[in-house]
Tab-separated table of C-alpha atoms and ligand atoms in Angstrom:
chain	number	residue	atom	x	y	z
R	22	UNK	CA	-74.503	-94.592	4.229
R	23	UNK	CA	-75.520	-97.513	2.195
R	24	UNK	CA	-76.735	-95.959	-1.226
R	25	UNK	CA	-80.590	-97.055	-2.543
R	26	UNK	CA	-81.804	-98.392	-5.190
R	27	UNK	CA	-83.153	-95.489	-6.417
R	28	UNK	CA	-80.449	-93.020	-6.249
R	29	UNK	CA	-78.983	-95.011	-8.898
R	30	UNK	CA	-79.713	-94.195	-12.629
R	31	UNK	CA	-79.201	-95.544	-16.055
R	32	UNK	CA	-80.047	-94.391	-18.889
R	33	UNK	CA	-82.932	-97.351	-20.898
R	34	UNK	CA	-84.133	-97.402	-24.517
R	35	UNK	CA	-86.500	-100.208	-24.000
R	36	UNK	CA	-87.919	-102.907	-21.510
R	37	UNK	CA	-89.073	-105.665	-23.328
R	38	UNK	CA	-91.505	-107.660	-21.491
R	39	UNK	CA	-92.455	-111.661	-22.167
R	40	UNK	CA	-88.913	-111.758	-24.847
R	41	UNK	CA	-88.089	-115.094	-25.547
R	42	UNK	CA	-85.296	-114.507	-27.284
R	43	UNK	CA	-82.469	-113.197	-24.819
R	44	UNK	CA	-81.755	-116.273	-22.602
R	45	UNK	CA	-84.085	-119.402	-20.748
R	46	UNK	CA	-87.332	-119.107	-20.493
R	47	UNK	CA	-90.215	-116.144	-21.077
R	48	UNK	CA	-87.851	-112.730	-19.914
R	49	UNK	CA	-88.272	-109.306	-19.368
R	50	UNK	CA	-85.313	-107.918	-21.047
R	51	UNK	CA	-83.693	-104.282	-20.329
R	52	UNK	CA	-81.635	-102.774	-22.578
R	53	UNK	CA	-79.510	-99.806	-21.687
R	54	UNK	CA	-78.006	-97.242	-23.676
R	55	UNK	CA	-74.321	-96.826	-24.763
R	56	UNK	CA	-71.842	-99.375	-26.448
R	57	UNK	CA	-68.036	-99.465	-27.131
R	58	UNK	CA	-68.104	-101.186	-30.279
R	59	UNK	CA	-69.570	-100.016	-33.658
R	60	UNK	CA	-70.309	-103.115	-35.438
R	61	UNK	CA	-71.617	-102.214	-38.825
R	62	UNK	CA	-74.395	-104.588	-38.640
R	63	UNK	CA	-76.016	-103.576	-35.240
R	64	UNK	CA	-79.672	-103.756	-35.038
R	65	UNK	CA	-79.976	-101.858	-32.389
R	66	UNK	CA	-78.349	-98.440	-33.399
R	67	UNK	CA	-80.097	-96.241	-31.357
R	68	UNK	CA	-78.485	-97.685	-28.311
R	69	UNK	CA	-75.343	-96.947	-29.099
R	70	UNK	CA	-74.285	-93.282	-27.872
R	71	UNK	CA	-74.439	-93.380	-24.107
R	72	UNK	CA	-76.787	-89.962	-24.685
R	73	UNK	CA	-80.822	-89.793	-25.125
R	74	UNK	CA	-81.147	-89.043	-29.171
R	75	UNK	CA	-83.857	-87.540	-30.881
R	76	UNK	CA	-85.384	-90.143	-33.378
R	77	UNK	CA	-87.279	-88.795	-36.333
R	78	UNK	CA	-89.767	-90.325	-38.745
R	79	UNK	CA	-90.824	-88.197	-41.787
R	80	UNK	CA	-93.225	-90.483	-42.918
R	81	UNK	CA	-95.554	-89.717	-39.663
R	82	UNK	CA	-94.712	-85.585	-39.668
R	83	UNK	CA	-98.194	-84.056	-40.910
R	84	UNK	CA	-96.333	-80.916	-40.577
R	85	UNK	CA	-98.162	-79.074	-38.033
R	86	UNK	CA	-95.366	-77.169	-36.902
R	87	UNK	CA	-96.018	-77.853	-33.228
R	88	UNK	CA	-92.570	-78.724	-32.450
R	89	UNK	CA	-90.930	-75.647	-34.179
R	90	UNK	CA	-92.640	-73.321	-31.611
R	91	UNK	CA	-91.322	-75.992	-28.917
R	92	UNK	CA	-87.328	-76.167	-29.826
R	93	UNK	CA	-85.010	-73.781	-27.847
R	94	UNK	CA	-82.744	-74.171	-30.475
R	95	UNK	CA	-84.515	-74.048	-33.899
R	96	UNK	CA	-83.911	-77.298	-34.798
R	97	UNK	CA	-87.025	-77.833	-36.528
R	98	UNK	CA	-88.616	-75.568	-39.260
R	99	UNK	CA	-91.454	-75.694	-41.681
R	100	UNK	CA	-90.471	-74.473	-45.138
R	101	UNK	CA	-93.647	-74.498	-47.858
R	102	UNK	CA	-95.223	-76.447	-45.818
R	103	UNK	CA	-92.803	-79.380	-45.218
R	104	UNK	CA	-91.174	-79.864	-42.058
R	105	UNK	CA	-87.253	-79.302	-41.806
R	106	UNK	CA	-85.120	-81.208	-38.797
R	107	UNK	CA	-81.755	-80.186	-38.434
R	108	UNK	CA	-80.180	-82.656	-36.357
R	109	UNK	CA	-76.747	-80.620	-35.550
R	110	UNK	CA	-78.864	-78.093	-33.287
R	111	UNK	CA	-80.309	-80.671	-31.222
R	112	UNK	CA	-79.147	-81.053	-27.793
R	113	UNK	CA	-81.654	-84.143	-26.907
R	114	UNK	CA	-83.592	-82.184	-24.580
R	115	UNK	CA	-87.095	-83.713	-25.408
R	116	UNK	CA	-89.382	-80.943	-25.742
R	117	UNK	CA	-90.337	-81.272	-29.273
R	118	UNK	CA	-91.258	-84.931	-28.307
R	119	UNK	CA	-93.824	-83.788	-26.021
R	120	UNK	CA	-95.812	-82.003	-28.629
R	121	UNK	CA	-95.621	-84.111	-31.362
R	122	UNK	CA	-99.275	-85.794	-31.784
R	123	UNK	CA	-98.266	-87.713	-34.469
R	124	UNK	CA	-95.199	-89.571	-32.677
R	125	UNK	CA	-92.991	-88.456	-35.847
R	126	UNK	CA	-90.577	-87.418	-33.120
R	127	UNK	CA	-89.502	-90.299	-30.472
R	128	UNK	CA	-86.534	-90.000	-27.785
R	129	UNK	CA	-84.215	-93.238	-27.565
R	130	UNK	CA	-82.940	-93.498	-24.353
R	131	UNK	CA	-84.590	-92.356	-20.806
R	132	UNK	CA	-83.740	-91.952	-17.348
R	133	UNK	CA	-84.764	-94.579	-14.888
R	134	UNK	CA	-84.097	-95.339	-11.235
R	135	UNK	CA	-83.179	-99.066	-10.586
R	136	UNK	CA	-86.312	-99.267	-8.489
R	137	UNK	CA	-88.544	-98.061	-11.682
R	138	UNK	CA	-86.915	-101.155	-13.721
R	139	UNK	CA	-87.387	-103.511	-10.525
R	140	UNK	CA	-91.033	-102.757	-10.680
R	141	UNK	CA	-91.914	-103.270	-14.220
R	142	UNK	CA	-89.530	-106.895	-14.262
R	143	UNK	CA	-90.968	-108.597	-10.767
R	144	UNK	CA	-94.506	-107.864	-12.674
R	145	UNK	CA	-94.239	-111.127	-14.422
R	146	UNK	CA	-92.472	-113.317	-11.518
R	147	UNK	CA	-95.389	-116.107	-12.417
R	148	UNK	CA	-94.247	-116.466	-16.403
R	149	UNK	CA	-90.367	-116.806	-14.886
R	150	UNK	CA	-92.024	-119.623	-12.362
R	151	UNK	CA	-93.537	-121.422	-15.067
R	152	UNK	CA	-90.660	-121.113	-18.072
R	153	UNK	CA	-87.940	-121.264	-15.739
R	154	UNK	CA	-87.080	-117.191	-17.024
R	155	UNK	CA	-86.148	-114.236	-15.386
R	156	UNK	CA	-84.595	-110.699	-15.920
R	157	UNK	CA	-81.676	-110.145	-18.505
R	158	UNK	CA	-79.896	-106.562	-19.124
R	159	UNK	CA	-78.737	-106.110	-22.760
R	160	UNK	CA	-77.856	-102.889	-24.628
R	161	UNK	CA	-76.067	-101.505	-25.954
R	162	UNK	CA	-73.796	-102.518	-23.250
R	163	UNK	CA	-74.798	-103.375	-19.506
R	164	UNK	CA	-71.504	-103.208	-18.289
R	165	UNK	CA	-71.048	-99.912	-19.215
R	166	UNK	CA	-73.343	-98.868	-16.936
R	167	UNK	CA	-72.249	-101.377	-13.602
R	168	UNK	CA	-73.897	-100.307	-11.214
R	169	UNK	CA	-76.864	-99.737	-12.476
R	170	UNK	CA	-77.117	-103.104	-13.970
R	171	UNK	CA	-75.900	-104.600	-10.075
R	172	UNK	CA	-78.122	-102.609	-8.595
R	173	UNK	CA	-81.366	-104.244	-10.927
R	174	UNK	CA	-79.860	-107.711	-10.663
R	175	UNK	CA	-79.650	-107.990	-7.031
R	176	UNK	CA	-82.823	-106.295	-6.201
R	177	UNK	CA	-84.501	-108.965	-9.111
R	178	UNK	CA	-82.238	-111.973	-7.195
R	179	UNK	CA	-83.459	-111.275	-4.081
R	180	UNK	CA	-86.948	-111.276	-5.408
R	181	UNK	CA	-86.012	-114.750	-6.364
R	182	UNK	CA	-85.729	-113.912	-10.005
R	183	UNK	CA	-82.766	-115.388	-12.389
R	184	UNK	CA	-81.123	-113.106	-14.023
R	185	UNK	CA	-78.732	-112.727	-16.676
R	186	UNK	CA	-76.556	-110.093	-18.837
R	187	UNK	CA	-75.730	-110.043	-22.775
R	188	UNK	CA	-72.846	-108.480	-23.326
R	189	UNK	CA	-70.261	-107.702	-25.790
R	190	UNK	CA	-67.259	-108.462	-23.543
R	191	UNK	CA	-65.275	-105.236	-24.638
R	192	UNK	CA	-64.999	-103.679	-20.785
R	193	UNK	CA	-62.582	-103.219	-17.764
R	194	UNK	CA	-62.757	-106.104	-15.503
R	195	UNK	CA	-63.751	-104.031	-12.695
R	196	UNK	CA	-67.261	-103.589	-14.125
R	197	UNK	CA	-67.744	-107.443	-14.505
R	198	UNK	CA	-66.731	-108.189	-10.832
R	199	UNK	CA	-69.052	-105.398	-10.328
R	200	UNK	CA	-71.959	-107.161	-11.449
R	201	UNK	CA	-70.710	-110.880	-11.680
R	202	UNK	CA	-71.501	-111.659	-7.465
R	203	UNK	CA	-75.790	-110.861	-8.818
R	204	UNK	CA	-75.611	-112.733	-12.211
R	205	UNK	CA	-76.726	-116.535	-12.602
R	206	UNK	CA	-76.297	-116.648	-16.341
R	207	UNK	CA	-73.695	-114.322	-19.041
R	208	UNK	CA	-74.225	-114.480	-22.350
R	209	UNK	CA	-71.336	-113.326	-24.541
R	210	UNK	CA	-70.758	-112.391	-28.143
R	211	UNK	CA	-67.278	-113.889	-29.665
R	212	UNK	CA	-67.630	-112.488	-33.216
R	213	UNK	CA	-64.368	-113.691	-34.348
R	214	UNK	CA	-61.118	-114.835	-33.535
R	215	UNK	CA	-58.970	-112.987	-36.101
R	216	UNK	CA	-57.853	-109.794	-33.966
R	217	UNK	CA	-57.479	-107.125	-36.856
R	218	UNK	CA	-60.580	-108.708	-38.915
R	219	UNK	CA	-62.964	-108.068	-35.775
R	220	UNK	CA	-61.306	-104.558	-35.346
R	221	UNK	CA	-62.221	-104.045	-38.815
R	222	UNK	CA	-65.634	-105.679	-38.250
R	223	UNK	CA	-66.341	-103.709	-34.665
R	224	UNK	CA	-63.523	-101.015	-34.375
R	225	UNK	CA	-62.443	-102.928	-31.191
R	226	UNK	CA	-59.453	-105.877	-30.971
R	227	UNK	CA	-60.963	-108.922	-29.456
R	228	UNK	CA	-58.358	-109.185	-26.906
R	229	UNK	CA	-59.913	-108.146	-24.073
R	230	UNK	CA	-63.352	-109.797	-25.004
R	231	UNK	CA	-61.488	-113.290	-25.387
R	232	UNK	CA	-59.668	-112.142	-22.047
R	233	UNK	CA	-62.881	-111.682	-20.265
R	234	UNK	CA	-64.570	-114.583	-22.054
R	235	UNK	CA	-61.840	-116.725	-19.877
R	236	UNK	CA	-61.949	-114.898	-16.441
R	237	UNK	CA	-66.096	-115.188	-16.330
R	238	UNK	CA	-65.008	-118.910	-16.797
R	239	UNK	CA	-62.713	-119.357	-14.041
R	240	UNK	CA	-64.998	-117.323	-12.163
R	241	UNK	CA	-68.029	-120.364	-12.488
R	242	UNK	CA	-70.426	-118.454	-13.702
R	243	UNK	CA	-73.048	-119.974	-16.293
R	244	UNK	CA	-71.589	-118.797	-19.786
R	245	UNK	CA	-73.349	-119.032	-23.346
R	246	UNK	CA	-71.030	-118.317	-25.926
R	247	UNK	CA	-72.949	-116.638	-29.029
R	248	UNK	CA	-72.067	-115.351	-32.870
R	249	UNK	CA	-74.102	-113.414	-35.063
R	250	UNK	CA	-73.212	-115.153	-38.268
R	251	UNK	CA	-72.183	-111.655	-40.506
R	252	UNK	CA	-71.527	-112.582	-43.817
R	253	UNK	CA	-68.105	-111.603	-44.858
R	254	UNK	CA	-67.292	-111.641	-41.402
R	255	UNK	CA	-67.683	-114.962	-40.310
R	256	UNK	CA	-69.618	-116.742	-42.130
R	257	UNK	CA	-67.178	-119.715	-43.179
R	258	UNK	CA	-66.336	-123.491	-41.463
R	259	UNK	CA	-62.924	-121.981	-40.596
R	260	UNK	CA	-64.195	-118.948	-38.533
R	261	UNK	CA	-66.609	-120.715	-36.437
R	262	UNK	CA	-64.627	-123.747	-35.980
R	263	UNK	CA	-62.042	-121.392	-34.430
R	264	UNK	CA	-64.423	-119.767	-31.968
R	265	UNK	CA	-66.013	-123.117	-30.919
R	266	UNK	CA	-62.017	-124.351	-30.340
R	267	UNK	CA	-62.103	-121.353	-28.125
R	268	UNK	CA	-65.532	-121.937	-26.534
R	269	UNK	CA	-65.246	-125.605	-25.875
R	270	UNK	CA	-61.576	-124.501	-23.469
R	271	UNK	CA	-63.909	-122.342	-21.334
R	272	UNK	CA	-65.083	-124.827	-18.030
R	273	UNK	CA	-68.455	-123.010	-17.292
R	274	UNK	CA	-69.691	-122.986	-20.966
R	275	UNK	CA	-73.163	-123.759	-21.203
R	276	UNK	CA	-73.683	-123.684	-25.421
R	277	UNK	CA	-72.405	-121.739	-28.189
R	278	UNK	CA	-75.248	-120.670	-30.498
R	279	UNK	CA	-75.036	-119.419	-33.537
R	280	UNK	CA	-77.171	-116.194	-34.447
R	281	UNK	CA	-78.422	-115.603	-37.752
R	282	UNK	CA	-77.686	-112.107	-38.735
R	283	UNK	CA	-80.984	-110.222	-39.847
R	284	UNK	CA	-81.154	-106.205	-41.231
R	285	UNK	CA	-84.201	-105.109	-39.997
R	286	UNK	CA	-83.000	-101.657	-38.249
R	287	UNK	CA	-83.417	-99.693	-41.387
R	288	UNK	CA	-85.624	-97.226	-40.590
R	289	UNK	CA	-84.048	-96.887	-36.951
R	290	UNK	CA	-80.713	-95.627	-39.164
R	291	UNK	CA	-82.737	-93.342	-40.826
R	292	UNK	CA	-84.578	-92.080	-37.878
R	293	UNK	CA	-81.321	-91.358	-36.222
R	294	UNK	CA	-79.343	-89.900	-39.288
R	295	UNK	CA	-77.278	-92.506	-39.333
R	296	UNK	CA	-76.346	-94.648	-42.736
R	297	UNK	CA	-76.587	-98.228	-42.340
R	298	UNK	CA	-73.745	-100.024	-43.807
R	299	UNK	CA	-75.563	-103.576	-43.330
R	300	UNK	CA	-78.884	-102.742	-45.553
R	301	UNK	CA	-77.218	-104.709	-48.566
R	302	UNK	CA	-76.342	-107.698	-46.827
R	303	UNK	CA	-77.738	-111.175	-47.254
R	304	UNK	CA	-79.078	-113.409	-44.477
R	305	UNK	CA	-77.026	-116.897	-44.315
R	306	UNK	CA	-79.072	-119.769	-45.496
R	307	UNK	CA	-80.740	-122.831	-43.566
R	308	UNK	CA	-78.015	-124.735	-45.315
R	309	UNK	CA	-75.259	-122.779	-44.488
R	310	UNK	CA	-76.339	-122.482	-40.987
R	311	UNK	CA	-76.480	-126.111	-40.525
R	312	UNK	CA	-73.162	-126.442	-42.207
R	313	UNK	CA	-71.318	-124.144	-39.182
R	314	UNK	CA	-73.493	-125.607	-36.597
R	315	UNK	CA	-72.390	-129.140	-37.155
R	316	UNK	CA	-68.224	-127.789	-37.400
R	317	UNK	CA	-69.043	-126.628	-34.094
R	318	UNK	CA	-70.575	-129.570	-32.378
R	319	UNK	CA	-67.232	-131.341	-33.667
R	320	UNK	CA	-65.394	-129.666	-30.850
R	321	UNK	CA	-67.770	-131.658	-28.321
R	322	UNK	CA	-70.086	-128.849	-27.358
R	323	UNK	CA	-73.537	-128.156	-26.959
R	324	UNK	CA	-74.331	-125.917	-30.345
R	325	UNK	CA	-78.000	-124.453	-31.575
R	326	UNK	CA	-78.539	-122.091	-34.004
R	327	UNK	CA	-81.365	-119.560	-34.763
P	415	LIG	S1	-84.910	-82.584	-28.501
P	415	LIG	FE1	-84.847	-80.412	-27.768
P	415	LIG	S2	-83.149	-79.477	-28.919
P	415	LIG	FE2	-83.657	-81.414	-29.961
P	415	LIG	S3	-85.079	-80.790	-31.561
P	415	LIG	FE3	-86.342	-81.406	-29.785
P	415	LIG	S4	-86.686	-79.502	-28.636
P	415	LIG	FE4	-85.028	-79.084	-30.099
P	416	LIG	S1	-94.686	-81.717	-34.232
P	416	LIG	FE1	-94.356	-83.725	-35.225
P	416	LIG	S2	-95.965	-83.856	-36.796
P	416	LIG	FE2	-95.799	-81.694	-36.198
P	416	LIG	S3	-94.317	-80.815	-37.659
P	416	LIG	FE3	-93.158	-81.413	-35.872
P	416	LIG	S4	-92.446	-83.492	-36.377
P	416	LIG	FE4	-94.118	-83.026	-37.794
């Protein structure tokens, strides 16, 4: 029996609607929950364990207590009158969430049917008309979750909407064929070309991202090429010169753009008892990021920057 749209799951930490910022045109962008690589400068931290996560903000808890009577596993406590989270007791099972007023306690990551995504992204089908938009899945990783992800795009595609993926590249092949046949546009990260600096950098080799980079290539489908410029990581003529070498070999390249790295996740780290290892770091300049854009047009490819 064929299997419906709704029997199939993923687990979602946000749908942003009218983004302008993850591919053509106005979007509604999906992001799903769970990613192979742990690079240290991700702004999106609480989308990295595959799990929902409890996210807590002290600076909201007036202490009412509410949630201690609510946790099956003590968790939370108030001690003279300040509240007390202890973070190794919780199994993410949401109840505090539900009585917490004061939204000092949020959940990252729920459970939605393909069909409950569908519904929210074919709200806007007019602003994808007009922009020439449409639907992209980011993360986290998409392809982490495949069918999931094919069962949104095709359900969007044959609602006439475009749709797209961002990924980091970093998964079987099997999961891109998966999903390649109901995407019009991938967007890909190439952080760097230097194997052990991006394991370093990520804790994954870029093998198999530079692997997949080419077979999404020879496949046809629309690719846009993209670097968060990190400094330290890549932030030099040399590094990005490399990657656009490597960019301007692939036949279905669309652009390479160049991302300007920002720290603004802060208090997301926090939230999730995480440290952020990024919260030092200084943005690249306009100068500097006119500097790698133009080494990169030199390979003879179509190169913007943010
Ligand atoms: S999510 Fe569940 S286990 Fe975790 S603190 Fe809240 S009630 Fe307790
Ligand atoms: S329910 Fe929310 S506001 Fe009340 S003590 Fe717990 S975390 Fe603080």
């Amino acid at each position: 029996m064929a299997e419906t749209r709704n029997a199939v799951t993923g687990v979602v930490t946000d749908i942003q609607r009218f983004s302008i910022h993850d591919g053509p045109g106005i979007r509604t962008t999906v992001f799903v929950k769970g990613c192979p690589l742990r690079c240290f400068w991700c702004h999106n931290p609480e989308a990295l364990e595959p799990r929902p996560q409890l996210q807590y903000f002290p600076d909201r808890c007036i202490g009412c207590g509410a949630c201690v009577d609510a946790c099956p596993e003590a968790a939370h406590a108030i001690h003279d009158g300040i509240h007390r989270f202890d973070r190794s007791r919780c199994t993410g099972c949401g109840l505090c969430v539900e009585t917490c007023y004061a939204r000092a306690l949020l959940m990252a990551g729920e459970v939605k049917s393909a069909d409950e995504i569908v519904e929210v992204v074919l709200r806007d089908t007019a602003f994808y008309e007009t922009s020439g938009g449409g639907v992209t899945i980011s993360g986290g990783e998409p392809l982490q979750q495949p069918r999931f992800t094919r069962a949104v795009l095709a359900a969007c595609r044959e609602a006439g909407v475009h749709t797209a993926i961002e990924t980091a590249g970093h998964v079987a092949w099997d999961h891109l064929l998966t999903v390649l046949p109901e995407t019009d546009l991938v967007m890909m990260d190439i952080k760097t070309m230097h194997t052990e600096a991006h394991r370093k950098a990520t804790g994954v080799s870029n093998e198999r991202i530079l692997e997949n980079a080419r077979r999404v290539s020879e496949n046809g489908t629309p690719l846009i090429i993209r670097t968060p410029i990190v400094p330290g990581v890549n932030d030099t003529v040399e590094s990005i010169d490399a990657i656009a070498g490597f960019a301007a070999g692939l036949r279905s390249l669309v652009t390479y753009e160049l991302l300007r790295f920002h720290m603004m996740a802060g208090a997301k780290y926090a939230a999730l008892g995480m440290a952020c290892q990024a919260a030092e770091l200084t943005p690249p300049d306009d100068e500097l990021m006119a500097r790698l854009t133009a080494a990169a047009a030199r390979r003879g490819i179509a190169v913007t920057h943010t």
